[in-house]
mmCIF file with all atom_site columns, C-alpha atoms in Angstrom:
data_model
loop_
_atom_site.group_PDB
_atom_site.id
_atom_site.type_symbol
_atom_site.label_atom_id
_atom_site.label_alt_id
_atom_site.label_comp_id
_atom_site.label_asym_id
_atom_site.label_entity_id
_atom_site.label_seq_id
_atom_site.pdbx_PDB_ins_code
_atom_site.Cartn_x
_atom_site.Cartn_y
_atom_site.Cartn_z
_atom_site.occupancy
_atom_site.B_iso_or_equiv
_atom_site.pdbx_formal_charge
_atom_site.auth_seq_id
_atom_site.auth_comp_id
_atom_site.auth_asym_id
_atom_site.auth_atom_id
_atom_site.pdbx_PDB_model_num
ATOM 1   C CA . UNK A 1 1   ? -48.514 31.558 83.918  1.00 90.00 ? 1   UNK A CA 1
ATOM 2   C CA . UNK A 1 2   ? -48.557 28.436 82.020  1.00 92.00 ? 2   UNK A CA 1
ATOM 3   C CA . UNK A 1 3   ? -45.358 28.716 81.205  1.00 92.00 ? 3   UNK A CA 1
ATOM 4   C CA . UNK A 1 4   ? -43.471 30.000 83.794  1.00 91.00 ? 4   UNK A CA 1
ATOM 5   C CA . UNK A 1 5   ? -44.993 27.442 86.583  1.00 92.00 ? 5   UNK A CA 1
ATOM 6   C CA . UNK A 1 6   ? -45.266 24.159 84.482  1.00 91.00 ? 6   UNK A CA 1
ATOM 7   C CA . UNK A 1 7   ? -41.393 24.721 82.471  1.00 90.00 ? 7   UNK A CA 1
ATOM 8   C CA . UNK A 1 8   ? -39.477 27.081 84.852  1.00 90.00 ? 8   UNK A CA 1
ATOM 9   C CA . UNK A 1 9   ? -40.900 26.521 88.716  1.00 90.00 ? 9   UNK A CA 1
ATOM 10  C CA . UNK A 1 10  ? -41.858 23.113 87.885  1.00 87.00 ? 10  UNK A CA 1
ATOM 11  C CA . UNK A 1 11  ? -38.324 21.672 87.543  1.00 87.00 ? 11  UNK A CA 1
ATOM 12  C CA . UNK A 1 12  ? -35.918 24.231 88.784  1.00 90.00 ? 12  UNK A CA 1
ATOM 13  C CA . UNK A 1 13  ? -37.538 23.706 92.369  1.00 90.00 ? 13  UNK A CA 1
ATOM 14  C CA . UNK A 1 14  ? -35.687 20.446 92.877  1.00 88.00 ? 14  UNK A CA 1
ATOM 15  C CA . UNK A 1 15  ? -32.371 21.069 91.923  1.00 91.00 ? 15  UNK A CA 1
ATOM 16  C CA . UNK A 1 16  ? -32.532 24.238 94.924  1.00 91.00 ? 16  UNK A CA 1
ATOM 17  C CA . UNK A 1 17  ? -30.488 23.404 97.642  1.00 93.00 ? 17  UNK A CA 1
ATOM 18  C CA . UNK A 1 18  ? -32.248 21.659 100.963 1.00 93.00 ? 18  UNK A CA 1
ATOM 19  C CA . UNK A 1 19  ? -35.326 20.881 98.577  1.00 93.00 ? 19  UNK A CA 1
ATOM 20  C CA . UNK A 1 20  ? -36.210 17.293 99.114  1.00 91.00 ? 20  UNK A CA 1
ATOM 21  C CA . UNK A 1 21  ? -38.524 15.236 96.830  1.00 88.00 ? 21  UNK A CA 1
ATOM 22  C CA . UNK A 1 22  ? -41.162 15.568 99.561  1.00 90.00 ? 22  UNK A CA 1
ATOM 23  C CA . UNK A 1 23  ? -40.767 19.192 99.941  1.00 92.00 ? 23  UNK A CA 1
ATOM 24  C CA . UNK A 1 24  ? -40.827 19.691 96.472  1.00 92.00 ? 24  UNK A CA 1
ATOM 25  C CA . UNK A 1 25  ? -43.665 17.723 95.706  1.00 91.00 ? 25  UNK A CA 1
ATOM 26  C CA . UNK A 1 26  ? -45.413 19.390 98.778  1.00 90.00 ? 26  UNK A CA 1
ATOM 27  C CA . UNK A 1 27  ? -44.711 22.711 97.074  1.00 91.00 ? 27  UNK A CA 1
ATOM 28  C CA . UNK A 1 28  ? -45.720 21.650 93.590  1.00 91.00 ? 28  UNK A CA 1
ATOM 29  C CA . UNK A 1 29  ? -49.058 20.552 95.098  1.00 92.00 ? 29  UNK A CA 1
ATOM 30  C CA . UNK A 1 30  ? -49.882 24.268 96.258  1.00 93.00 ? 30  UNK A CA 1
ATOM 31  C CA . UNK A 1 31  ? -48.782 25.835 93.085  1.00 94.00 ? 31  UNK A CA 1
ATOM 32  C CA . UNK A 1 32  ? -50.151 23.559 90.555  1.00 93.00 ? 32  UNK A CA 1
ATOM 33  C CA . UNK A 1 33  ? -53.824 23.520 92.532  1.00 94.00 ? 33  UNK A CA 1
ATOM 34  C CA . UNK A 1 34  ? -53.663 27.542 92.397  1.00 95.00 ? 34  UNK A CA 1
ATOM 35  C CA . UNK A 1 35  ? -52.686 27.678 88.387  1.00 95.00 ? 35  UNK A CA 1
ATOM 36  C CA . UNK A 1 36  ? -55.439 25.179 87.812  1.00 95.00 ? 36  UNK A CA 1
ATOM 37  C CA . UNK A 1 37  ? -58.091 27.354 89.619  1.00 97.00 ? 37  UNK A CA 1
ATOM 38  C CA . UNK A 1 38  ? -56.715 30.423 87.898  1.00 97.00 ? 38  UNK A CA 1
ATOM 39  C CA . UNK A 1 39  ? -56.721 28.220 84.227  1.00 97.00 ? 39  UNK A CA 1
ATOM 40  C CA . UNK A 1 40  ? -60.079 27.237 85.143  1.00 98.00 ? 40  UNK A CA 1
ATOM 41  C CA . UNK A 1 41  ? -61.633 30.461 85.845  1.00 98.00 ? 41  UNK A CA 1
ATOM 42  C CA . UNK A 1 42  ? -59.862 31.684 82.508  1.00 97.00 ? 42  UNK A CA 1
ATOM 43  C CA . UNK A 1 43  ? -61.328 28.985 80.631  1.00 97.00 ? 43  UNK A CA 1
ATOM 44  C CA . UNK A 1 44  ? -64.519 29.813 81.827  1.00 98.00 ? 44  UNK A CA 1
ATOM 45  C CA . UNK A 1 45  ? -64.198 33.162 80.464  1.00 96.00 ? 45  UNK A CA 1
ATOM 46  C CA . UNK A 1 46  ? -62.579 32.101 77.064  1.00 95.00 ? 46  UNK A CA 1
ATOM 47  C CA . UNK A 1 47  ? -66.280 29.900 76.533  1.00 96.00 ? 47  UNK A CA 1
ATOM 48  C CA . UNK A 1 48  ? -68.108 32.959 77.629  1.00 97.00 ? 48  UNK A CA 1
ATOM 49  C CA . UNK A 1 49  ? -66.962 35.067 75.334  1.00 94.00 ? 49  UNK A CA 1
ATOM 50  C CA . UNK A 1 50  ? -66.931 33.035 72.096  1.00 94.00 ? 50  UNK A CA 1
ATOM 51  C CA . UNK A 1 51  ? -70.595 32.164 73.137  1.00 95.00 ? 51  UNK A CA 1
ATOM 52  C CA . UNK A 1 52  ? -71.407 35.718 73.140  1.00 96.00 ? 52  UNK A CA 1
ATOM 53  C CA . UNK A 1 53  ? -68.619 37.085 70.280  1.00 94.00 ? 53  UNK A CA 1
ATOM 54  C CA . UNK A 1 54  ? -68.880 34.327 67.992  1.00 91.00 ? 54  UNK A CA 1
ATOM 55  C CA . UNK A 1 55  ? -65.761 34.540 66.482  1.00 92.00 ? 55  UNK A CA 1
ATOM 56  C CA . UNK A 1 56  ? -63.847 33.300 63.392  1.00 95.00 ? 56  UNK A CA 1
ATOM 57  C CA . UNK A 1 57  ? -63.772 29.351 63.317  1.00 96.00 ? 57  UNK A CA 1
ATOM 58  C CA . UNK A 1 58  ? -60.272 29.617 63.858  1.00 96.00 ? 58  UNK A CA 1
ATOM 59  C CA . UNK A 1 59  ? -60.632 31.379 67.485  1.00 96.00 ? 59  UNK A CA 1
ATOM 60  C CA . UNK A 1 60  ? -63.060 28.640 68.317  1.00 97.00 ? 60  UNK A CA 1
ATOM 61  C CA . UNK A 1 61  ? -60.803 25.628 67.344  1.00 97.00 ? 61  UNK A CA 1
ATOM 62  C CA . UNK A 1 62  ? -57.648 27.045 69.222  1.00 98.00 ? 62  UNK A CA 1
ATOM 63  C CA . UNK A 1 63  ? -59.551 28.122 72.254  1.00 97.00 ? 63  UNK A CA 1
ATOM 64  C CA . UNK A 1 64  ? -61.794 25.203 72.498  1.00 97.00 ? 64  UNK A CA 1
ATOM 65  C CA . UNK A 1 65  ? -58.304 23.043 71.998  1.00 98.00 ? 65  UNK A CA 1
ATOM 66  C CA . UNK A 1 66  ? -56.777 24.551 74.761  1.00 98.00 ? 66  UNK A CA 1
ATOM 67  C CA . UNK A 1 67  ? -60.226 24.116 76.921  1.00 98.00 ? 67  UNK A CA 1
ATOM 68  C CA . UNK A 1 68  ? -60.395 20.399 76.277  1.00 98.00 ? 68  UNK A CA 1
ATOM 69  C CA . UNK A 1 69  ? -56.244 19.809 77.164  1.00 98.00 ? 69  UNK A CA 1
ATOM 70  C CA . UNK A 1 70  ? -56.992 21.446 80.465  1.00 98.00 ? 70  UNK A CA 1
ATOM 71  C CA . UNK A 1 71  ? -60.103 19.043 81.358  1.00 98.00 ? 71  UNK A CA 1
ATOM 72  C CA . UNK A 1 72  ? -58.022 16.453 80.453  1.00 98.00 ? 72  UNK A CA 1
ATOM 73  C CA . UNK A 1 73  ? -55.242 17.243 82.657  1.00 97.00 ? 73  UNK A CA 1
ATOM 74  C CA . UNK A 1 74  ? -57.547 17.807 85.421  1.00 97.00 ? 74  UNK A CA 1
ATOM 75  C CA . UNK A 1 75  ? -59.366 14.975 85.096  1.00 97.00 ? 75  UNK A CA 1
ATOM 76  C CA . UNK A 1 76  ? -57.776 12.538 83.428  1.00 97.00 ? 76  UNK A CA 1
ATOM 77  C CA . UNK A 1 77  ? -53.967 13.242 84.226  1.00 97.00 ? 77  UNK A CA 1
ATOM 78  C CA . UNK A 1 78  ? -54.052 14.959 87.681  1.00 95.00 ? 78  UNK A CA 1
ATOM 79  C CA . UNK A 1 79  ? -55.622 12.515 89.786  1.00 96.00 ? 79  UNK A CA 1
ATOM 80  C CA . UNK A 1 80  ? -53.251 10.113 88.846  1.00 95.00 ? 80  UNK A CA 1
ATOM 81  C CA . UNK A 1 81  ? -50.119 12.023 89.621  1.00 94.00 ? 81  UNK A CA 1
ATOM 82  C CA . UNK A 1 82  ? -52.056 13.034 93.361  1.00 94.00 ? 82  UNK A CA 1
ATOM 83  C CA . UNK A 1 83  ? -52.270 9.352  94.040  1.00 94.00 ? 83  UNK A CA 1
ATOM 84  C CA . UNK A 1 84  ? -48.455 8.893  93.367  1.00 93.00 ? 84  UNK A CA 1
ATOM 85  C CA . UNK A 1 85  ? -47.421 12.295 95.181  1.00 92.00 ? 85  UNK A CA 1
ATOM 86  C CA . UNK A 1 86  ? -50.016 10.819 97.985  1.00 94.00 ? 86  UNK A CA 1
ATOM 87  C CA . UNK A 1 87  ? -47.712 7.450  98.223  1.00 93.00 ? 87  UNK A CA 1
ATOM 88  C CA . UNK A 1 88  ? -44.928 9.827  98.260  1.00 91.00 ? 88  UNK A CA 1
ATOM 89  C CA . UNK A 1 89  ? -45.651 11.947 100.633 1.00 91.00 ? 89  UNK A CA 1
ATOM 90  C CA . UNK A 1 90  ? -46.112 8.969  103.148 1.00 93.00 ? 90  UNK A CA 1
ATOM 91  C CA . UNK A 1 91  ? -43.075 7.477  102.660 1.00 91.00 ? 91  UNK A CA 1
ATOM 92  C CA . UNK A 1 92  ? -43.686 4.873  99.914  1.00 92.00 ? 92  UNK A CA 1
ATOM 93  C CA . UNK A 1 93  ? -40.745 4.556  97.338  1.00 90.00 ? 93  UNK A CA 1
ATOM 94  C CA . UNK A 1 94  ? -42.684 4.601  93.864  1.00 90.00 ? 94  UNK A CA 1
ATOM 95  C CA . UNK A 1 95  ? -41.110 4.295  90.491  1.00 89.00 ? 95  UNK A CA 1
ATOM 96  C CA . UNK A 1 96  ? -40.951 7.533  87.947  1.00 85.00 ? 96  UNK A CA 1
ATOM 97  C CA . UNK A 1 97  ? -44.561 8.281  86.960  1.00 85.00 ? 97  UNK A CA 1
ATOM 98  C CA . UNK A 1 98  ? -45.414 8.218  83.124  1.00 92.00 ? 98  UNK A CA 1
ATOM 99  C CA . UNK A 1 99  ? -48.026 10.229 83.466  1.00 94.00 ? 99  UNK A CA 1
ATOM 100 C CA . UNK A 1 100 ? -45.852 13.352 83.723  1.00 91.00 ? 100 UNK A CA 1
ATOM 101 C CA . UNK A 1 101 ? -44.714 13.153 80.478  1.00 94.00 ? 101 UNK A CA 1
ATOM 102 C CA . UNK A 1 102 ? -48.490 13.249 79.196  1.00 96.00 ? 102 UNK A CA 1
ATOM 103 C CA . UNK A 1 103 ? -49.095 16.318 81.348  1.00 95.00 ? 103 UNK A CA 1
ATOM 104 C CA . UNK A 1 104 ? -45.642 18.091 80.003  1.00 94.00 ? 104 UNK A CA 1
ATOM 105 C CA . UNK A 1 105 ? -47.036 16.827 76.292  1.00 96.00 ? 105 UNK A CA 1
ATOM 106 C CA . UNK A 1 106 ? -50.716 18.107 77.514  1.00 97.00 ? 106 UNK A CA 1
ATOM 107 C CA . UNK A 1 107 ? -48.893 21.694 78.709  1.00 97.00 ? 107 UNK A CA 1
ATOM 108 C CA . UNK A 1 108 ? -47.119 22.543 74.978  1.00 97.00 ? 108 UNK A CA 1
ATOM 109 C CA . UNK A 1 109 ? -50.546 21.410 72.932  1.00 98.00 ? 109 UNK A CA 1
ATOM 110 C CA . UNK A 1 110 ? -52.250 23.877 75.586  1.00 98.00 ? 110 UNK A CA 1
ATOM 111 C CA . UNK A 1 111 ? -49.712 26.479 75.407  1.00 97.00 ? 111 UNK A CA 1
ATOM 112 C CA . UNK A 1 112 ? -49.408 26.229 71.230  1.00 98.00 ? 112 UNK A CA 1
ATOM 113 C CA . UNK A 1 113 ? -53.601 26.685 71.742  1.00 98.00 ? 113 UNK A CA 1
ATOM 114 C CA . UNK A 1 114 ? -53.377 29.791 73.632  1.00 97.00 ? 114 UNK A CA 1
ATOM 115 C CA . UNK A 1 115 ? -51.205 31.313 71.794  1.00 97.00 ? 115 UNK A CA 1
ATOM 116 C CA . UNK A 1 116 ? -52.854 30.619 68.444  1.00 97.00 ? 116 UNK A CA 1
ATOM 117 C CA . UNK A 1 117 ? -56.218 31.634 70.147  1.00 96.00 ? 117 UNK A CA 1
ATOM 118 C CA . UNK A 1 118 ? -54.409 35.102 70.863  1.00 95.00 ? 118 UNK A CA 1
ATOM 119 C CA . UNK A 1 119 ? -53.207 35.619 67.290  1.00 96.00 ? 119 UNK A CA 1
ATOM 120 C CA . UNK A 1 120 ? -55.914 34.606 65.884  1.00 96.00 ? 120 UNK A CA 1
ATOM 121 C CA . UNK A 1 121 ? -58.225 37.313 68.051  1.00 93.00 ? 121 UNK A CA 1
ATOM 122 C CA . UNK A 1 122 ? -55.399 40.398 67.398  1.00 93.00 ? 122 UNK A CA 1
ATOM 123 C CA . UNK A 1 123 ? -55.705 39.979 63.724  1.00 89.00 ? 123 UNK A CA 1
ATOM 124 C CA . UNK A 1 124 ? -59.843 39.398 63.558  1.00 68.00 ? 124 UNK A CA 1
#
C-alpha cells in the first residue's frame, strides 16, 4: 500500500488530464488520511505481536523502525503539509513545501523497515 499510494498515486495524479493542484491535493487528502488509518491499525498489530512473540532482536529493530517513521510522519510531518494544502485549498499561492521531501525520505526508511521486518520473520 505504501508503495503504490505514496510513489505511484501520489505523483502520477497530477500529471492526469483536468487534474488541478486543488483537485489533486483534495484527492491526496482522502487517500493519504485512509493509508494512515490502515498503517496505523497495522502498526498496532506489528507492537502486539512482538509483545506477545518476542521475536529475534532483529524483528524488533526493523518493526519498531518502521513504527517510529510513521509517528513521525503523522505527527511531526503531516500537520505541516495540512496547513499548506489548507492555504491551498483557499486560494493562497504558497511556495513548494520542504517538508515533502522529509515525508518521501520518511516513506523509503519506512518501506526499507517493512520489508526487513518481513525477511527477517520468514527466515526466524
Amino acid at each position: 500500500m505504501v508503495v503504490a499510494i505514496s510513489f505511484l498515486e501520489a505523483p502520477l495524479k497530477f500529471r492526469a488530464p483536468g487534474v488541478t493542484v486543488p483537485l489533486g491535493l483534495g484527492i491526496g487528502r482522502l487517500v493519504f488520511r485512509a493509508l494512515n488509518v490502515v498503517e496505523t491499525v497495522w502498526a498496532a498489530l506489528l507492537v502486539a505481536g512482538i509483545l506477545v512473540a518476542g521475536p529475534a532482536a532483529g524483528v524488533v529493530v526493523a518493526g519498531a523502525t518502521a513504527v517510529v517513521v510513521l509517528v513521525i510522519q503523522l505527527v511531526g510531518v503531516r500537520p505541516r503539509l495540512t496547513r499548506r494544502s489548507d492555504r491551498v485549498l483557499a486560494g493562497e499561492d504558497v511556495p513548494r513545501s520542504h517538508a515533502h521531501y522529509a515525508y518521501i525520505g520518511l516513506e523509503v526508511v519506512k518501506v526499507v523497515a517493512l520489508l526487513a521486518t518481513g525477511i527477517l520473520l520468514l527466515g526466524a
